[in-house]
Amino acid sequence: MKIESITLREIHMRLKSPFETSFGTVQDRRIVLVEVVTDGVSGWGEVTAGETPAYNAETTDTAWHVLADFVAPNLVGKSISKASDLPALMSQIRGHEMAKSGVENALWDAEAQLSGVPLYKHLGGKTEEIACGVSLGIRENPESLVKRVQEELKSGYQRIKLKIKPGKDYEFVAAVRKEFPRIRLSVDANSAYSLEDAARLKRLDEFDLLMMEQPLSWDDIYAHSKLQAQIQTAICLDECIHNTRHALTAIALKSCRIINIKLGRVSGHTEARLMQDACLAHGVPVWCGGMLESGIGRAHNIAMSTLPGFSLPGDVSASQRYWTEDIIEPAVEVTSQGTIHVPKTPGLGYSVKRELVEKLTVRRNVWSKGRAAS
Ligand code: OSB
Ligand code: MG
């Protein structure tokens, strides 16, 4: 595959409603899209960095900088034999996983199209229907949270995840658990606690949670092993895990019993495949996390979720939960059983609404060698 051109676009999209986590609130998304043209085919990827470096170290602007100044100029004009060779070509760049993931995933989409197969099959996925859960932002009070949960359950979602932070935890989870004694329920703290909070976190054991996601520091795998030894609830690591080495470290230290895989955080499909495979070999269930993606990132998440290690419902939900109008068609829809049917056309399986993307674009840069890029 000859990389003929790489186009970066920053688009602005407004979420239907603000999303609050322990690290802040977001409504206006600034998303970097990557379009790679190879052998005459366009592949699309999404950079899942946030607007601020509060979830991890990357932001929309750091990703743009790394892609524009280091990745795109170095890759354009190169020939590679397969998409999974790309990480080696970017190995000089430390970190910046989300930036790199945008390009790598675009190439996976292109490669699947060139092979005439849907991306999920190209990745080695087996299922044609994936299980979906939702992630609910922090709310003003427990009553409004219970109402939200009710609505999501009505739509069919198979697992509810509640964002928590100190002061907005026990009472909120208690209220939801009381109203819905049997649902699959989990919490996500996004690194808002420390080991000194162990007793407080242990109180959540009484709610029979499926998991507690990333309670402690974003980079502290060891501290999570100390906490996991003190609580019954399974810890799931998110922020801490950037590659398969991290996953194996966490498993060896018994820092968690479940791992959330986000394509951006682990630098793309190549590493995500390796990680889910390693977790499967160790009997550690994984699931697909979300980063409030546009349809392009969402479509990649759907394809990844079909891999055999993904045995728990992911944070992959319908386009219309986030966006008035998504940038792909058809929009991602969820069945009344809380599942998504994986598309079977070549590549991502959804088409990019180019006109809409153009309308939402606030900056753009093209690198090309060979065929002229539009
Ligand atoms: O920790 O999973 C997280 C959104 C932004 C940053 C971090 C997280 C999240 C979510 C939302 O939980 C998941 C989604 O896209 O629905
Ligand atoms: Mg999380």
Short mmCIF file of C-alpha atoms and ligand atoms in Angstrom, two decimals:
data_model
loop_
_atom_site.label_atom_id
_atom_site.label_comp_id
_atom_site.label_asym_id
_atom_site.label_seq_id
_atom_site.Cartn_x
_atom_site.Cartn_y
_atom_site.Cartn_z
CA MET A 1 0.00 0.00 0.00
CA LYS A 2 1.43 3.33 -1.06
CA ILE A 3 0.44 6.19 1.22
CA GLU A 4 -0.54 8.76 -1.40
CA SER A 5 -1.96 11.44 0.84
CA ILE A 6 -2.83 12.19 4.44
CA THR A 7 -5.44 14.80 5.27
CA LEU A 8 -5.93 16.12 8.79
CA ARG A 9 -9.14 17.92 9.64
CA GLU A 10 -10.26 19.42 12.90
CA ILE A 11 -14.03 19.38 13.18
CA HIS A 12 -16.22 20.94 15.86
CA MET A 13 -19.24 19.04 17.10
CA ARG A 14 -21.54 19.87 20.01
CA LEU A 15 -22.76 17.04 22.22
CA LYS A 16 -26.53 17.02 22.79
CA SER A 17 -25.85 17.55 26.48
CA PRO A 18 -22.80 18.24 28.66
CA PHE A 19 -20.93 15.17 29.91
CA GLU A 20 -19.45 15.44 33.42
CA THR A 21 -16.68 13.24 34.79
CA SER A 22 -14.49 13.61 37.88
CA PHE A 23 -12.00 15.56 35.76
CA GLY A 24 -14.36 18.05 34.15
CA THR A 25 -17.31 18.74 31.88
CA VAL A 26 -17.34 18.71 28.10
CA GLN A 27 -19.95 19.68 25.55
CA ASP A 28 -18.04 21.17 22.63
CA ARG A 29 -15.85 18.55 21.05
CA ARG A 30 -12.83 19.41 18.93
CA ILE A 31 -12.12 16.24 16.97
CA VAL A 32 -9.21 15.50 14.65
CA LEU A 33 -10.09 13.26 11.72
CA VAL A 34 -7.45 11.53 9.62
CA GLU A 35 -8.07 10.55 6.01
CA VAL A 36 -5.41 8.42 4.38
CA VAL A 37 -5.51 7.73 0.63
CA THR A 38 -3.71 4.55 -0.34
CA ASP A 39 -3.90 2.74 -3.66
CA GLY A 40 -6.75 5.07 -4.60
CA VAL A 41 -8.90 4.27 -1.56
CA SER A 42 -9.79 6.61 1.33
CA GLY A 43 -9.51 5.24 4.85
CA TRP A 44 -10.74 7.17 7.88
CA GLY A 45 -9.57 7.34 11.47
CA GLU A 46 -10.44 9.50 14.47
CA VAL A 47 -8.13 10.91 17.12
CA THR A 48 -9.88 10.40 20.44
CA ALA A 49 -7.89 12.94 22.47
CA GLY A 50 -9.90 15.33 24.61
CA GLU A 51 -9.82 19.11 24.48
CA THR A 52 -7.81 19.26 27.73
CA PRO A 53 -5.06 16.94 29.08
CA ALA A 54 -7.32 15.79 31.93
CA TYR A 55 -8.09 12.19 30.97
CA ASN A 56 -4.57 11.52 29.66
CA ALA A 57 -1.66 13.68 28.52
CA GLU A 58 -2.91 14.20 24.96
CA THR A 59 -5.18 16.92 23.64
CA THR A 60 -6.67 17.85 20.28
CA ASP A 61 -3.77 20.27 19.78
CA THR A 62 -0.94 17.96 20.87
CA ALA A 63 -2.30 15.34 18.47
CA TRP A 64 -2.44 17.86 15.64
CA HIS A 65 1.15 18.93 16.41
CA VAL A 66 2.49 15.38 16.49
CA LEU A 67 0.63 14.31 13.37
CA ALA A 68 1.39 17.44 11.36
CA ASP A 69 5.03 17.86 12.37
CA PHE A 70 6.23 14.28 12.75
CA VAL A 71 3.85 11.60 11.49
CA ALA A 72 2.31 12.84 8.22
CA PRO A 73 5.50 14.26 6.60
CA ASN A 74 7.36 11.05 7.45
CA LEU A 75 4.70 8.65 6.17
CA VAL A 76 3.45 10.28 3.01
CA GLY A 77 4.92 8.65 -0.10
CA LYS A 78 5.98 5.52 1.80
CA SER A 79 4.88 2.05 0.80
CA ILE A 80 3.94 -0.47 3.45
CA SER A 81 2.87 -4.04 3.00
CA LYS A 82 0.20 -4.04 5.69
CA ALA A 83 -1.52 -1.75 8.21
CA SER A 84 -0.03 -3.67 11.13
CA ASP A 85 3.45 -2.57 9.97
CA LEU A 86 2.59 1.03 10.78
CA PRO A 87 3.37 1.03 14.53
CA ALA A 88 7.02 0.15 13.75
CA LEU A 89 7.23 3.18 11.44
CA MET A 90 6.03 5.43 14.27
CA SER A 91 8.01 3.79 17.06
CA GLN A 92 10.39 6.76 17.30
CA ILE A 93 7.53 8.77 18.71
CA ARG A 94 7.11 8.18 22.45
CA GLY A 95 3.56 8.21 23.76
CA HIS A 96 0.98 10.18 21.75
CA GLU A 97 -0.97 6.98 21.30
CA MET A 98 -4.21 8.70 20.33
CA ALA A 99 -2.51 10.71 17.59
CA LYS A 100 -0.86 7.60 16.16
CA SER A 101 -4.09 5.60 16.43
CA GLY A 102 -5.89 8.05 14.13
CA VAL A 103 -3.52 7.30 11.27
CA GLU A 104 -3.13 3.60 11.91
CA ASN A 105 -6.85 2.99 12.07
CA ALA A 106 -7.41 4.93 8.84
CA LEU A 107 -5.01 2.51 7.17
CA TRP A 108 -6.85 -0.50 8.61
CA ASP A 109 -10.07 0.86 7.10
CA ALA A 110 -8.34 1.35 3.73
CA GLU A 111 -6.73 -2.09 3.88
CA ALA A 112 -10.06 -3.77 4.61
CA GLN A 113 -11.65 -1.91 1.68
CA LEU A 114 -8.83 -2.96 -0.64
CA SER A 115 -9.33 -6.56 0.50
CA GLY A 116 -13.08 -6.25 -0.06
CA VAL A 117 -13.96 -7.34 3.48
CA PRO A 118 -15.63 -5.63 6.42
CA LEU A 119 -13.13 -4.25 8.92
CA TYR A 120 -14.38 -6.51 11.71
CA LYS A 121 -13.54 -9.60 9.65
CA HIS A 122 -10.23 -8.14 8.57
CA LEU A 123 -9.32 -7.70 12.25
CA GLY A 124 -10.27 -11.30 13.00
CA GLY A 125 -13.61 -10.59 14.66
CA LYS A 126 -16.14 -13.36 14.99
CA THR A 127 -19.44 -11.97 16.19
CA GLU A 128 -21.90 -10.06 14.03
CA GLU A 129 -23.73 -8.47 16.93
CA ILE A 130 -22.08 -6.72 19.87
CA ALA A 131 -23.38 -6.00 23.39
CA CYS A 132 -23.77 -2.37 24.42
CA GLY A 133 -23.73 -0.46 27.67
CA VAL A 134 -23.86 3.23 28.47
CA SER A 135 -21.69 5.58 30.47
CA LEU A 136 -23.64 8.18 32.43
CA GLY A 137 -22.05 11.46 33.47
CA ILE A 138 -22.16 12.80 37.01
CA ARG A 139 -25.54 14.36 37.89
CA GLU A 140 -26.71 17.03 40.26
CA ASN A 141 -28.61 14.59 42.49
CA PRO A 142 -29.42 10.87 42.82
CA GLU A 143 -33.03 11.34 41.70
CA SER A 144 -32.11 12.73 38.29
CA LEU A 145 -29.53 9.96 37.88
CA VAL A 146 -32.14 7.29 38.60
CA LYS A 147 -34.37 8.85 35.94
CA ARG A 148 -31.57 8.75 33.39
CA VAL A 149 -30.85 5.10 34.19
CA GLN A 150 -34.53 4.27 33.72
CA GLU A 151 -34.49 5.83 30.23
CA GLU A 152 -31.34 3.98 29.17
CA LEU A 153 -32.72 0.67 30.40
CA LYS A 154 -35.89 1.32 28.41
CA SER A 155 -33.73 1.67 25.29
CA GLY A 156 -32.36 -1.79 26.01
CA TYR A 157 -28.78 -1.11 27.15
CA GLN A 158 -27.28 -4.14 28.88
CA ARG A 159 -25.03 -2.42 31.39
CA ILE A 160 -25.10 0.94 33.11
CA LYS A 161 -21.91 2.68 34.15
CA LEU A 162 -22.08 5.60 36.56
CA LYS A 163 -19.37 8.22 36.73
CA ILE A 164 -18.42 8.93 40.35
CA LYS A 165 -16.15 11.27 42.31
CA PRO A 166 -15.65 11.93 46.03
CA GLY A 167 -18.92 13.31 47.42
CA LYS A 168 -20.90 12.03 44.44
CA ASP A 169 -20.50 8.32 44.92
CA TYR A 170 -22.12 6.20 47.64
CA GLU A 171 -25.55 7.89 47.73
CA PHE A 172 -25.79 7.99 43.94
CA VAL A 173 -24.92 4.32 43.50
CA ALA A 174 -27.18 3.36 46.42
CA ALA A 175 -30.15 5.16 44.86
CA VAL A 176 -29.67 3.45 41.49
CA ARG A 177 -29.09 0.01 43.04
CA LYS A 178 -32.20 0.36 45.23
CA GLU A 179 -34.38 1.15 42.21
CA PHE A 180 -32.79 -1.51 39.97
CA PRO A 181 -31.62 -4.42 42.18
CA ARG A 182 -30.66 -6.75 39.36
CA ILE A 183 -29.10 -4.74 36.54
CA ARG A 184 -25.46 -4.96 35.51
CA LEU A 185 -24.05 -1.85 37.15
CA SER A 186 -20.54 -0.43 37.29
CA VAL A 187 -18.80 2.79 38.33
CA ASP A 188 -15.95 4.84 36.84
CA ALA A 189 -13.94 7.27 38.97
CA ASN A 190 -11.42 8.45 36.35
CA SER A 191 -8.60 8.53 38.91
CA ALA A 192 -10.45 10.67 41.47
CA TYR A 193 -9.42 8.74 44.61
CA SER A 194 -6.25 7.76 46.44
CA LEU A 195 -5.31 4.71 48.48
CA GLU A 196 -6.34 6.61 51.63
CA ASP A 197 -9.91 6.35 50.32
CA ALA A 198 -9.80 2.53 50.41
CA ALA A 199 -12.37 2.25 53.23
CA ARG A 200 -14.74 4.58 51.40
CA LEU A 201 -14.37 2.65 48.15
CA LYS A 202 -14.86 -0.63 50.01
CA ARG A 203 -18.35 0.55 51.02
CA LEU A 204 -19.32 0.17 47.36
CA ASP A 205 -18.82 -3.60 47.71
CA GLU A 206 -22.38 -3.84 49.04
CA PHE A 207 -23.84 -2.90 45.63
CA ASP A 208 -22.65 -6.00 43.79
CA LEU A 209 -21.01 -3.94 41.06
CA LEU A 210 -19.71 -5.55 37.91
CA MET A 211 -16.57 -3.45 38.29
CA MET A 212 -15.02 -0.25 39.57
CA GLU A 213 -13.11 1.50 36.80
CA GLN A 214 -9.84 3.36 37.39
CA PRO A 215 -10.35 4.56 40.97
CA LEU A 216 -6.72 5.64 41.56
CA SER A 217 -4.03 7.64 39.75
CA TRP A 218 -3.95 7.53 35.97
CA ASP A 219 -0.39 6.14 35.94
CA ASP A 220 -0.26 3.99 39.08
CA ILE A 221 -0.69 0.30 38.37
CA TYR A 222 0.94 -0.66 41.67
CA ALA A 223 -1.46 1.35 43.88
CA HIS A 224 -4.38 -0.45 42.24
CA SER A 225 -2.91 -3.79 43.34
CA LYS A 226 -2.97 -2.49 46.92
CA LEU A 227 -6.60 -1.45 46.56
CA GLN A 228 -7.74 -4.61 44.76
CA ALA A 229 -6.43 -6.67 47.71
CA GLN A 230 -8.76 -4.74 50.03
CA ILE A 231 -12.04 -4.69 48.11
CA GLN A 232 -14.31 -7.36 46.64
CA THR A 233 -15.45 -5.38 43.63
CA ALA A 234 -13.39 -6.16 40.55
CA ILE A 235 -11.18 -3.26 39.54
CA CYS A 236 -11.09 -2.43 35.83
CA LEU A 237 -8.15 -0.40 34.57
CA ASP A 238 -8.63 2.23 31.88
CA GLU A 239 -6.19 5.20 32.06
CA CYS A 240 -3.23 3.07 33.29
CA ILE A 241 -3.10 0.70 30.33
CA HIS A 242 -1.43 1.97 27.14
CA ASN A 243 -0.03 -1.25 25.74
CA THR A 244 0.13 -4.99 26.22
CA ARG A 245 3.14 -4.71 28.54
CA HIS A 246 1.08 -2.55 30.88
CA ALA A 247 -1.79 -5.04 30.72
CA LEU A 248 0.52 -7.93 31.59
CA THR A 249 2.05 -5.94 34.45
CA ALA A 250 -1.40 -5.18 35.86
CA ILE A 251 -2.42 -8.82 35.57
CA ALA A 252 0.79 -10.05 37.23
CA LEU A 253 0.41 -7.57 40.11
CA LYS A 254 -3.31 -8.41 40.47
CA SER A 255 -4.09 -4.72 40.05
CA CYS A 256 -7.35 -5.43 38.26
CA ARG A 257 -9.59 -8.28 37.14
CA ILE A 258 -10.98 -6.58 34.02
CA ILE A 259 -9.44 -4.30 31.40
CA ASN A 260 -11.09 -1.62 29.29
CA ILE A 261 -9.52 -1.26 25.84
CA LYS A 262 -9.76 2.06 24.04
CA LEU A 263 -8.31 2.14 20.56
CA GLY A 264 -6.82 5.60 20.97
CA ARG A 265 -5.30 4.94 24.38
CA VAL A 266 -3.53 1.80 23.12
CA SER A 267 -2.42 3.42 19.82
CA GLY A 268 -4.67 1.56 17.39
CA HIS A 269 -6.00 -1.74 16.13
CA THR A 270 -2.64 -3.54 16.01
CA GLU A 271 -1.95 -3.13 19.72
CA ALA A 272 -5.62 -3.57 20.67
CA ARG A 273 -5.65 -6.96 18.98
CA LEU A 274 -2.51 -8.06 20.81
CA MET A 275 -3.86 -6.82 24.12
CA GLN A 276 -7.22 -8.54 23.91
CA ASP A 277 -5.43 -11.72 22.93
CA ALA A 278 -3.07 -11.53 25.93
CA CYS A 279 -5.99 -10.81 28.26
CA LEU A 280 -7.97 -13.72 26.83
CA ALA A 281 -4.99 -16.03 27.46
CA HIS A 282 -4.96 -14.88 31.11
CA GLY A 283 -8.71 -15.18 31.59
CA VAL A 284 -9.14 -11.41 31.98
CA PRO A 285 -12.30 -10.11 30.29
CA VAL A 286 -12.00 -6.93 28.23
CA TRP A 287 -14.54 -4.48 26.86
CA CYS A 288 -14.46 -1.52 24.51
CA GLY A 289 -14.33 1.90 26.16
CA GLY A 290 -15.58 5.10 24.55
CA MET A 291 -14.27 8.66 24.26
CA LEU A 292 -17.41 10.50 23.10
CA GLU A 293 -16.44 9.72 19.54
CA SER A 294 -18.00 10.85 16.30
CA GLY A 295 -19.31 8.11 14.03
CA ILE A 296 -15.87 7.34 12.63
CA GLY A 297 -14.35 6.46 15.99
CA ARG A 298 -17.56 4.67 16.91
CA ALA A 299 -17.40 2.52 13.76
CA HIS A 300 -13.83 1.49 14.61
CA ASN A 301 -14.97 0.64 18.16
CA ILE A 302 -17.75 -1.56 16.79
CA ALA A 303 -15.32 -3.49 14.59
CA MET A 304 -12.85 -4.00 17.46
CA SER A 305 -15.60 -5.19 19.81
CA THR A 306 -16.14 -8.30 17.65
CA LEU A 307 -12.76 -9.77 18.67
CA PRO A 308 -12.98 -12.85 20.89
CA GLY A 309 -11.57 -11.26 24.08
CA PHE A 310 -14.42 -8.71 24.25
CA SER A 311 -16.77 -10.59 26.54
CA LEU A 312 -18.40 -7.68 28.40
CA PRO A 313 -20.72 -4.97 27.03
CA GLY A 314 -18.76 -1.90 25.87
CA ASP A 315 -19.40 1.84 26.10
CA VAL A 316 -20.47 1.74 22.47
CA SER A 317 -23.86 3.33 22.13
CA ALA A 318 -26.10 4.88 19.50
CA SER A 319 -25.07 7.98 17.53
CA GLN A 320 -28.24 9.72 18.62
CA ARG A 321 -27.30 9.58 22.31
CA TYR A 322 -24.52 12.07 21.52
CA TRP A 323 -25.21 13.87 18.27
CA THR A 324 -28.11 15.60 16.55
CA GLU A 325 -26.49 14.53 13.29
CA ASP A 326 -23.60 12.08 13.10
CA ILE A 327 -20.96 12.33 10.36
CA ILE A 328 -21.52 8.78 9.09
CA GLU A 329 -24.46 7.09 7.42
CA PRO A 330 -26.32 5.17 8.43
CA ALA A 331 -26.08 6.44 12.02
CA VAL A 332 -25.15 3.80 14.61
CA GLU A 333 -28.32 2.28 15.98
CA VAL A 334 -28.89 0.04 18.96
CA THR A 335 -31.53 -2.71 19.02
CA SER A 336 -34.13 -3.02 21.77
CA GLN A 337 -31.96 -5.85 23.14
CA GLY A 338 -29.05 -3.42 23.60
CA THR A 339 -26.96 -4.69 20.72
CA ILE A 340 -25.45 -3.28 17.56
CA HIS A 341 -25.49 -5.24 14.30
CA VAL A 342 -22.01 -5.07 12.83
CA PRO A 343 -22.06 -3.77 9.26
CA LYS A 344 -20.94 -6.21 6.57
CA THR A 345 -19.83 -3.93 3.73
CA PRO A 346 -16.08 -3.51 3.06
CA GLY A 347 -14.06 -1.33 5.43
CA LEU A 348 -15.74 0.57 8.26
CA GLY A 349 -19.15 -0.31 6.88
CA TYR A 350 -20.52 3.21 7.25
CA SER A 351 -19.96 6.01 4.77
CA VAL A 352 -18.55 9.37 5.75
CA LYS A 353 -20.83 12.33 5.07
CA ARG A 354 -18.20 14.39 3.32
CA GLU A 355 -20.33 17.50 2.91
CA LEU A 356 -21.16 17.58 6.57
CA VAL A 357 -17.53 16.98 7.50
CA GLU A 358 -16.52 19.92 5.28
CA LYS A 359 -19.11 22.11 6.99
CA LEU A 360 -17.81 21.19 10.44
CA THR A 361 -14.14 21.60 9.51
CA VAL A 362 -12.28 24.49 11.13
CA ARG A 363 -8.75 23.61 9.96
CA ARG A 364 -7.27 21.26 7.47
CA ASN A 365 -3.89 20.25 6.16
CA VAL A 366 -2.97 17.89 3.33
CA TRP A 367 0.28 16.04 2.65
CA SER A 368 0.48 14.33 -0.70
CA LYS A 369 2.91 12.56 -2.94
CA GLY A 370 1.93 10.84 -6.14
CA ARG A 371 -1.71 11.30 -6.97
CA ALA A 372 -3.11 14.76 -6.29
CA ALA A 373 -5.31 14.96 -3.21
CA SER A 374 -8.54 16.89 -3.34
O1 OSB B 1 -13.31 6.99 31.30
O2 OSB B 1 -14.49 5.90 29.93
C1 OSB B 1 -14.05 6.98 30.31
C2 OSB B 1 -15.55 9.83 28.21
C3 OSB B 1 -14.45 10.67 28.12
C4 OSB B 1 -13.28 10.34 28.77
C5 OSB B 1 -13.19 9.15 29.50
C6 OSB B 1 -14.27 8.27 29.58
C7 OSB B 1 -15.46 8.64 28.94
C8 OSB B 1 -16.68 7.84 29.00
C9 OSB B 1 -17.69 8.03 27.89
O3 OSB B 1 -16.95 7.12 29.93
C10 OSB B 1 -17.85 6.82 27.07
C11 OSB B 1 -18.64 7.10 25.83
O4 OSB B 1 -18.06 7.47 24.79
O5 OSB B 1 -19.85 6.94 25.89
MG MG B 2 -13.00 5.07 32.12
#
